[in-house]
């Protein structure tokens, strides 16, 4: 043991701390090389054969090694985390740069004109001073309020009807792959048609005298004579309903395809009827799609102009006709600006409300 201690001091002496204890005590060897006592503790030999009290155990070496490994692991994890964070920041910056053209286009095409419209609606058309007279005149006009109520009623009725009629078709398209491949292209075509084409198609089909559908009904003896409903609010509701059903079907079919069919199958295997499984499992999962489709259809109808101007009769039922009349015919530009701002605020409020409902529903679910 004495020879071993001398060799260890020769090779490791520069790494071993000098003892600051009594002058007679020699510097201690590494713990793994120190002799053991019967109790498992490491001892240090004194000059003259005396032994120091037990100092530490071999388990301390394992603890020191473990702590060192943990420190290295934490350092490596920190470095990896910093690198991942930098890469994430670079990706976010790239995404923002990619979205910059769309943001600039939206600002130039939407926000700037809307800001100018708001500014002009707050100016008096006679002297150019600040005034709220056009908003007051609009909100106290019985004819405007009645037309606005009719517009909102038509939009709400068409929205609800479109969702109800589109849900079964969307469910079939989501569950039947062959049917989806055949019908989905047919449904996608009307989505690309502008409202002008839809309006003139309604005239060709349901014109009071020359409409193809009206002539067929007269030939079959179901009706006798012309039917004057196309150029009234029912005709406009039918035209909007045609477009609304197409939009709702496209949105709802995409949502229903993301619903796991095994949930319905599990409910049916536990004794629930298919209708109950749809009502209690599938329908709640499709609520986000229903809300999104409803907001899209509603805001599209209250801001539409092409269909109302084509199918307009003697009495205007849509608010866009009044705005266009004040702007183009009566030359009351600032009044038309105020009315347009009011309709825009309603549309934005519906969109924001739908978004808030979606966020709350997502948190609850």
CSV table of C-alpha atoms in Angstrom, one decimal:
chain,number,residue,atom,x,y,z
A,1,UNK,CA,0.0,0.0,0.0
A,2,UNK,CA,2.9,2.4,0.7
A,3,UNK,CA,4.3,1.8,-2.8
A,4,UNK,CA,0.9,2.4,-4.3
A,5,UNK,CA,0.5,5.6,-2.4
A,6,UNK,CA,3.9,6.9,-3.6
A,7,UNK,CA,3.1,6.1,-7.2
A,8,UNK,CA,-0.3,7.8,-7.0
A,9,UNK,CA,1.3,10.9,-5.4
A,10,UNK,CA,3.9,10.9,-8.2
A,11,UNK,CA,1.2,10.9,-11.0
A,12,UNK,CA,-1.6,12.7,-9.3
A,13,UNK,CA,0.2,15.0,-6.8
A,14,UNK,CA,-0.3,18.1,-8.9
A,15,UNK,CA,-4.1,17.5,-8.8
A,16,UNK,CA,-4.3,16.7,-5.2
A,17,UNK,CA,-5.0,19.6,-2.7
A,18,UNK,CA,-2.5,20.1,0.1
A,19,UNK,CA,-3.9,19.4,3.5
A,20,UNK,CA,-4.2,22.5,5.7
A,21,UNK,CA,-4.6,20.4,8.9
A,22,UNK,CA,-1.8,19.4,11.2
A,23,UNK,CA,1.7,19.4,9.8
A,24,UNK,CA,2.1,15.7,10.5
A,25,UNK,CA,-0.8,14.6,8.3
A,26,UNK,CA,0.1,13.6,4.7
A,27,UNK,CA,-2.0,14.8,1.7
A,28,UNK,CA,-4.9,12.4,1.1
A,29,UNK,CA,-5.1,10.2,-2.0
A,30,UNK,CA,-8.1,10.0,-4.3
A,31,UNK,CA,-10.9,8.4,-2.4
A,32,UNK,CA,-11.0,5.4,-4.7
A,33,UNK,CA,-7.3,4.6,-3.7
A,34,UNK,CA,-7.6,5.2,0.0
A,35,UNK,CA,-7.7,2.1,2.3
A,36,UNK,CA,-11.0,1.1,3.8
A,37,UNK,CA,-11.9,0.5,7.4
A,38,UNK,CA,-14.2,-2.4,8.3
A,39,UNK,CA,-17.2,0.0,8.4
A,40,UNK,CA,-16.8,0.9,4.7
A,41,UNK,CA,-15.4,4.4,5.3
A,42,UNK,CA,-12.2,5.7,3.8
A,43,UNK,CA,-9.3,6.4,6.2
A,44,UNK,CA,-6.0,8.3,5.9
A,45,UNK,CA,-2.9,7.0,7.6
A,46,UNK,CA,-0.9,9.3,9.9
A,47,UNK,CA,2.7,9.2,10.6
A,48,UNK,CA,3.4,6.7,13.4
A,49,UNK,CA,0.6,4.4,12.4
A,50,UNK,CA,-2.4,6.3,13.7
A,51,UNK,CA,-5.6,6.5,11.6
A,52,UNK,CA,-7.8,9.5,11.1
A,53,UNK,CA,-11.5,9.2,11.7
A,54,UNK,CA,-13.7,8.0,8.8
A,55,UNK,CA,-14.1,10.8,6.2
A,56,UNK,CA,-16.4,9.7,3.3
A,57,UNK,CA,-17.8,6.7,1.5
A,58,UNK,CA,-17.4,5.4,-2.0
A,59,UNK,CA,-21.1,6.4,-2.7
A,60,UNK,CA,-19.9,10.0,-2.7
A,61,UNK,CA,-18.0,9.3,-5.9
A,62,UNK,CA,-21.1,8.0,-7.6
A,63,UNK,CA,-23.0,11.1,-6.4
A,64,UNK,CA,-20.4,13.5,-7.8
A,65,UNK,CA,-20.4,11.6,-11.1
A,66,UNK,CA,-24.2,11.8,-11.3
A,67,UNK,CA,-24.2,15.5,-10.5
A,68,UNK,CA,-21.6,16.1,-13.2
A,69,UNK,CA,-23.7,14.2,-15.7
A,70,UNK,CA,-26.8,16.1,-14.8
A,71,UNK,CA,-24.9,19.4,-15.2
A,72,UNK,CA,-23.7,18.4,-18.7
A,73,UNK,CA,-27.2,17.2,-19.7
A,74,UNK,CA,-28.8,20.5,-18.5
A,75,UNK,CA,-26.2,22.4,-20.4
A,76,UNK,CA,-26.8,20.4,-23.6
A,77,UNK,CA,-30.6,20.8,-23.2
A,78,UNK,CA,-30.2,24.5,-22.8
A,79,UNK,CA,-28.1,24.8,-25.9
A,80,UNK,CA,-30.6,22.8,-27.9
A,81,UNK,CA,-33.4,24.9,-26.5
A,82,UNK,CA,-31.6,28.1,-27.5
A,83,UNK,CA,-31.0,26.7,-31.0
A,84,UNK,CA,-34.7,25.6,-31.4
A,85,UNK,CA,-35.8,29.0,-30.2
A,86,UNK,CA,-33.6,30.8,-32.8
A,87,UNK,CA,-35.0,28.5,-35.5
A,88,UNK,CA,-38.5,29.2,-34.4
A,89,UNK,CA,-37.9,32.9,-34.5
A,90,UNK,CA,-36.5,32.7,-38.0
A,91,UNK,CA,-39.6,30.7,-39.2
A,92,UNK,CA,-41.9,33.2,-37.6
A,93,UNK,CA,-40.0,36.1,-39.3
A,94,UNK,CA,-40.3,34.2,-42.6
A,95,UNK,CA,-44.0,33.7,-42.2
A,96,UNK,CA,-44.5,37.4,-41.4
A,97,UNK,CA,-42.6,38.3,-44.5
A,98,UNK,CA,-44.7,36.0,-46.6
A,99,UNK,CA,-47.9,37.5,-45.1
A,100,UNK,CA,-46.7,41.1,-45.7
A,101,UNK,CA,-48.0,41.4,-49.3
A,102,UNK,CA,-51.5,40.2,-48.2
A,103,UNK,CA,-51.5,42.6,-45.3
A,104,UNK,CA,-50.5,45.5,-47.5
A,105,UNK,CA,-53.1,44.6,-50.1
A,106,UNK,CA,-55.8,44.4,-47.4
A,107,UNK,CA,-54.8,47.7,-46.0
A,108,UNK,CA,-54.8,49.4,-49.4
A,109,UNK,CA,-58.0,47.9,-50.7
A,110,UNK,CA,-60.1,47.7,-47.5
A,111,UNK,CA,-58.9,49.8,-44.6
A,112,UNK,CA,-57.9,52.9,-46.5
A,113,UNK,CA,-61.2,53.2,-48.4
A,114,UNK,CA,-63.2,52.5,-45.2
A,115,UNK,CA,-61.3,55.1,-43.3
A,116,UNK,CA,-61.9,57.6,-46.1
A,117,UNK,CA,-65.6,56.7,-46.1
A,118,UNK,CA,-65.8,57.2,-42.4
A,119,UNK,CA,-64.1,60.6,-42.6
A,120,UNK,CA,-66.5,61.7,-45.4
A,121,UNK,CA,-69.6,60.5,-43.5
A,122,UNK,CA,-68.6,62.8,-40.6
A,123,UNK,CA,-68.4,65.9,-42.8
A,124,UNK,CA,-71.4,68.1,-43.6
A,125,UNK,CA,-72.0,68.0,-47.4
A,126,UNK,CA,-72.9,71.7,-47.4
A,127,UNK,CA,-70.0,73.4,-45.6
A,128,UNK,CA,-67.5,70.5,-45.0
A,129,UNK,CA,-67.6,70.8,-41.2
A,130,UNK,CA,-67.8,68.0,-38.7
A,131,UNK,CA,-71.3,66.7,-38.2
A,132,UNK,CA,-73.3,63.6,-37.1
A,133,UNK,CA,-76.4,64.7,-38.8
A,134,UNK,CA,-76.3,61.9,-41.4
A,135,UNK,CA,-76.0,59.2,-38.8
A,136,UNK,CA,-78.9,60.8,-36.8
A,137,UNK,CA,-81.0,61.1,-40.0
A,138,UNK,CA,-80.3,57.5,-40.9
A,139,UNK,CA,-81.1,56.0,-37.5
A,140,UNK,CA,-84.3,58.1,-37.1
A,141,UNK,CA,-85.6,57.3,-40.7
A,142,UNK,CA,-88.5,54.8,-40.4
A,143,UNK,CA,-88.1,53.7,-44.0
A,144,UNK,CA,-84.4,53.0,-43.6
A,145,UNK,CA,-85.0,51.1,-40.3
A,146,UNK,CA,-87.9,49.1,-41.9
A,147,UNK,CA,-85.7,48.2,-44.8
A,148,UNK,CA,-82.8,47.3,-42.6
A,149,UNK,CA,-85.1,45.0,-40.5
A,150,UNK,CA,-86.3,43.3,-43.7
A,151,UNK,CA,-82.7,42.8,-44.8
A,152,UNK,CA,-81.7,41.3,-41.5
A,153,UNK,CA,-84.8,39.1,-41.5
A,154,UNK,CA,-84.1,37.7,-45.0
A,155,UNK,CA,-80.5,37.1,-44.1
A,156,UNK,CA,-81.3,35.3,-40.9
A,157,UNK,CA,-84.0,33.2,-42.5
A,158,UNK,CA,-81.8,32.2,-45.5
A,159,UNK,CA,-78.9,31.4,-43.1
A,160,UNK,CA,-80.9,29.1,-40.9
A,161,UNK,CA,-82.6,27.4,-43.9
A,162,UNK,CA,-79.3,26.9,-45.7
A,163,UNK,CA,-77.7,25.3,-42.7
A,164,UNK,CA,-80.7,22.9,-42.2
A,165,UNK,CA,-80.8,21.9,-45.8
A,166,UNK,CA,-77.0,21.6,-46.2
A,167,UNK,CA,-76.4,19.5,-43.2
A,168,UNK,CA,-77.7,16.1,-44.5
A,169,UNK,CA,-76.0,16.7,-47.9
A,170,UNK,CA,-72.7,17.6,-46.2
A,171,UNK,CA,-73.0,14.5,-44.0
A,172,UNK,CA,-73.5,12.2,-47.0
A,173,UNK,CA,-70.6,13.8,-48.8
A,174,UNK,CA,-68.4,13.4,-45.7
A,175,UNK,CA,-69.3,9.7,-45.3
A,176,UNK,CA,-69.6,8.5,-48.9
A,177,UNK,CA,-66.3,8.8,-50.8
A,178,UNK,CA,-67.8,7.9,-54.2
A,179,UNK,CA,-70.7,10.3,-53.8
A,180,UNK,CA,-68.3,13.0,-52.7
A,181,UNK,CA,-66.1,12.5,-55.8
A,182,UNK,CA,-69.1,12.9,-58.0
A,183,UNK,CA,-71.2,15.6,-56.4
A,184,UNK,CA,-68.4,17.9,-54.9
A,185,UNK,CA,-67.3,19.2,-58.4
A,186,UNK,CA,-71.0,19.9,-59.2
A,187,UNK,CA,-71.3,21.9,-56.0
A,188,UNK,CA,-68.1,23.7,-56.5
A,189,UNK,CA,-69.1,25.2,-59.8
A,190,UNK,CA,-71.9,27.4,-58.4
A,191,UNK,CA,-69.4,28.8,-55.8
A,192,UNK,CA,-67.4,30.3,-58.6
A,193,UNK,CA,-70.5,32.0,-60.2
A,194,UNK,CA,-71.0,35.6,-59.4
A,195,UNK,CA,-74.3,36.8,-58.0
A,196,UNK,CA,-75.1,38.5,-61.3
A,197,UNK,CA,-75.2,35.1,-63.0
A,198,UNK,CA,-77.3,33.7,-60.2
A,199,UNK,CA,-79.8,36.6,-60.6
A,200,UNK,CA,-80.2,36.2,-64.3
A,201,UNK,CA,-80.5,32.4,-63.9
A,202,UNK,CA,-83.4,33.0,-61.5
A,203,UNK,CA,-85.1,35.3,-64.1
A,204,UNK,CA,-84.8,32.6,-66.8
A,205,UNK,CA,-86.3,30.0,-64.5
A,206,UNK,CA,-89.0,31.9,-62.6
A,207,UNK,CA,-89.9,35.0,-64.6
A,208,UNK,CA,-93.6,35.7,-64.1
A,209,UNK,CA,-94.6,34.9,-67.7
A,210,UNK,CA,-91.6,33.7,-69.6
A,211,UNK,CA,-89.8,31.6,-67.0
A,212,UNK,CA,-89.1,28.0,-67.9
A,213,UNK,CA,-90.4,26.8,-64.5
A,214,UNK,CA,-93.6,28.9,-64.7
A,215,UNK,CA,-94.4,27.7,-68.2
A,216,UNK,CA,-93.9,24.1,-67.1
A,217,UNK,CA,-96.3,24.6,-64.2
A,218,UNK,CA,-98.9,26.2,-66.5
A,219,UNK,CA,-98.5,23.3,-69.0
A,220,UNK,CA,-99.1,20.8,-66.2
A,221,UNK,CA,-102.1,22.6,-65.0
A,222,UNK,CA,-100.7,23.2,-61.5
A,223,UNK,CA,-101.0,27.0,-61.8
A,224,UNK,CA,-103.0,29.2,-64.1
A,225,UNK,CA,-101.3,32.4,-65.3
A,226,UNK,CA,-98.2,34.2,-64.2
A,227,UNK,CA,-96.7,34.1,-60.7
A,228,UNK,CA,-95.3,37.3,-59.4
A,229,UNK,CA,-93.0,36.3,-56.6
A,230,UNK,CA,-89.6,36.5,-58.3
A,231,UNK,CA,-89.4,40.3,-58.0
A,232,UNK,CA,-90.4,40.3,-54.4
A,233,UNK,CA,-88.6,39.3,-51.2
A,234,UNK,CA,-89.3,35.5,-51.8
A,235,UNK,CA,-87.5,35.6,-55.1
A,236,UNK,CA,-84.5,37.3,-53.5
A,237,UNK,CA,-84.6,34.8,-50.6
A,238,UNK,CA,-84.6,31.9,-53.1
A,239,UNK,CA,-81.6,33.4,-55.0
A,240,UNK,CA,-79.6,33.9,-51.7
A,241,UNK,CA,-80.7,30.4,-50.5
A,242,UNK,CA,-79.2,28.8,-53.6
A,243,UNK,CA,-75.8,30.3,-52.9
A,244,UNK,CA,-76.1,29.8,-49.2
A,245,UNK,CA,-76.8,26.1,-49.5
A,246,UNK,CA,-73.7,25.7,-51.7
A,247,UNK,CA,-71.5,27.6,-49.3
A,248,UNK,CA,-72.8,25.8,-46.2
A,249,UNK,CA,-72.4,22.4,-47.9
A,250,UNK,CA,-68.8,23.0,-48.7
A,251,UNK,CA,-67.9,24.3,-45.2
A,252,UNK,CA,-69.9,21.6,-43.3
A,253,UNK,CA,-68.6,18.7,-45.4
A,254,UNK,CA,-65.0,19.7,-44.6
A,255,UNK,CA,-65.8,19.8,-40.9
A,256,UNK,CA,-67.7,16.5,-40.8
A,257,UNK,CA,-64.9,14.7,-42.7
A,258,UNK,CA,-62.6,15.6,-39.8
A,259,UNK,CA,-64.9,13.9,-37.3
A,260,UNK,CA,-63.7,10.4,-36.4
A,261,UNK,CA,-66.3,7.8,-37.6
A,262,UNK,CA,-65.3,5.5,-34.8
A,263,UNK,CA,-67.0,7.7,-32.3
A,264,UNK,CA,-70.3,7.2,-34.0
A,265,UNK,CA,-69.7,3.5,-34.4
A,266,UNK,CA,-68.9,3.2,-30.7
A,267,UNK,CA,-72.1,4.9,-29.8
A,268,UNK,CA,-74.1,2.7,-32.1
A,269,UNK,CA,-72.4,-0.5,-30.7
A,270,UNK,CA,-73.5,0.6,-27.2
A,271,UNK,CA,-77.1,0.7,-28.2
A,272,UNK,CA,-77.7,4.3,-29.5
A,273,UNK,CA,-79.6,4.8,-32.7
A,274,UNK,CA,-77.8,6.4,-35.7
A,275,UNK,CA,-80.0,9.5,-35.2
A,276,UNK,CA,-79.1,9.8,-31.6
A,277,UNK,CA,-75.4,9.2,-32.3
A,278,UNK,CA,-75.5,12.0,-34.9
A,279,UNK,CA,-77.4,14.4,-32.5
A,280,UNK,CA,-75.2,13.8,-29.5
A,281,UNK,CA,-71.8,13.2,-31.0
A,282,UNK,CA,-71.4,14.4,-34.6
A,283,UNK,CA,-73.6,17.5,-34.3
A,284,UNK,CA,-71.7,19.0,-31.3
A,285,UNK,CA,-68.4,18.4,-33.1
A,286,UNK,CA,-69.7,20.2,-36.2
A,287,UNK,CA,-70.7,23.4,-34.2
A,288,UNK,CA,-67.6,25.3,-35.3
A,289,UNK,CA,-68.4,24.7,-38.9
A,290,UNK,CA,-72.0,25.7,-38.4
A,291,UNK,CA,-71.0,29.0,-36.8
A,292,UNK,CA,-68.4,29.8,-39.5
A,293,UNK,CA,-70.8,29.0,-42.3
A,294,UNK,CA,-73.6,31.0,-40.7
A,295,UNK,CA,-71.5,34.1,-40.2
A,296,UNK,CA,-70.2,33.8,-43.8
A,297,UNK,CA,-73.7,33.5,-45.3
A,298,UNK,CA,-75.3,36.2,-43.1
A,299,UNK,CA,-72.7,38.8,-43.8
A,300,UNK,CA,-72.7,38.0,-47.6
A,301,UNK,CA,-76.4,38.6,-47.8
A,302,UNK,CA,-76.7,41.9,-45.9
A,303,UNK,CA,-73.9,43.4,-48.0
A,304,UNK,CA,-75.0,41.9,-51.4
A,305,UNK,CA,-75.9,44.3,-54.2
A,306,UNK,CA,-76.0,42.3,-57.5
A,307,UNK,CA,-79.0,40.0,-56.7
A,308,UNK,CA,-81.1,42.8,-55.1
A,309,UNK,CA,-80.5,45.2,-58.0
A,310,UNK,CA,-81.4,42.5,-60.6
A,311,UNK,CA,-84.5,41.1,-58.7
A,312,UNK,CA,-85.6,44.4,-57.2
A,313,UNK,CA,-89.3,45.2,-57.6
A,314,UNK,CA,-91.4,48.2,-56.8
A,315,UNK,CA,-90.4,48.2,-53.1
A,316,UNK,CA,-86.7,47.8,-52.1
A,317,UNK,CA,-86.3,45.0,-49.6
A,318,UNK,CA,-82.5,45.1,-49.3
A,319,UNK,CA,-80.5,47.9,-47.7
A,320,UNK,CA,-78.0,48.0,-50.5
A,321,UNK,CA,-80.7,49.4,-52.9
A,322,UNK,CA,-81.3,52.4,-50.6
A,323,UNK,CA,-77.6,53.1,-50.3
A,324,UNK,CA,-77.2,52.9,-54.1
A,325,UNK,CA,-80.3,55.1,-54.6
A,326,UNK,CA,-78.9,57.8,-52.3
A,327,UNK,CA,-75.5,57.7,-53.9
A,328,UNK,CA,-76.4,57.5,-57.6
A,329,UNK,CA,-79.8,58.9,-58.0
A,330,UNK,CA,-80.5,61.4,-55.1
A,331,UNK,CA,-76.8,62.6,-55.0
A,332,UNK,CA,-76.8,62.5,-51.2
A,333,UNK,CA,-73.3,61.1,-51.0
A,334,UNK,CA,-72.6,61.7,-47.3
A,335,UNK,CA,-75.9,60.2,-46.3
A,336,UNK,CA,-75.0,57.1,-48.4
A,337,UNK,CA,-71.6,57.0,-46.7
A,338,UNK,CA,-73.1,57.0,-43.3
A,339,UNK,CA,-75.6,54.2,-44.2
A,340,UNK,CA,-72.7,52.1,-45.7
A,341,UNK,CA,-70.7,52.6,-42.5
A,342,UNK,CA,-73.7,51.4,-40.4
A,343,UNK,CA,-74.1,48.2,-42.5
A,344,UNK,CA,-70.3,47.6,-42.4
A,345,UNK,CA,-70.4,47.9,-38.6
A,346,UNK,CA,-73.2,45.3,-38.4
A,347,UNK,CA,-71.3,42.9,-40.7
A,348,UNK,CA,-68.0,43.3,-38.7
A,349,UNK,CA,-69.9,42.8,-35.4
A,350,UNK,CA,-71.4,39.6,-36.6
A,351,UNK,CA,-68.0,38.3,-37.7
A,352,UNK,CA,-66.4,39.3,-34.4
A,353,UNK,CA,-69.2,37.7,-32.4
A,354,UNK,CA,-68.9,34.5,-34.4
A,355,UNK,CA,-65.1,34.4,-33.7
A,356,UNK,CA,-65.6,35.0,-30.0
A,357,UNK,CA,-68.2,32.2,-29.9
A,358,UNK,CA,-65.8,29.9,-31.6
A,359,UNK,CA,-63.0,30.7,-29.2
A,360,UNK,CA,-65.2,30.1,-26.2
A,361,UNK,CA,-66.6,26.9,-27.6
A,362,UNK,CA,-63.0,25.7,-28.3
A,363,UNK,CA,-62.0,26.4,-24.7
A,364,UNK,CA,-65.0,24.6,-23.3
A,365,UNK,CA,-64.5,21.6,-25.5
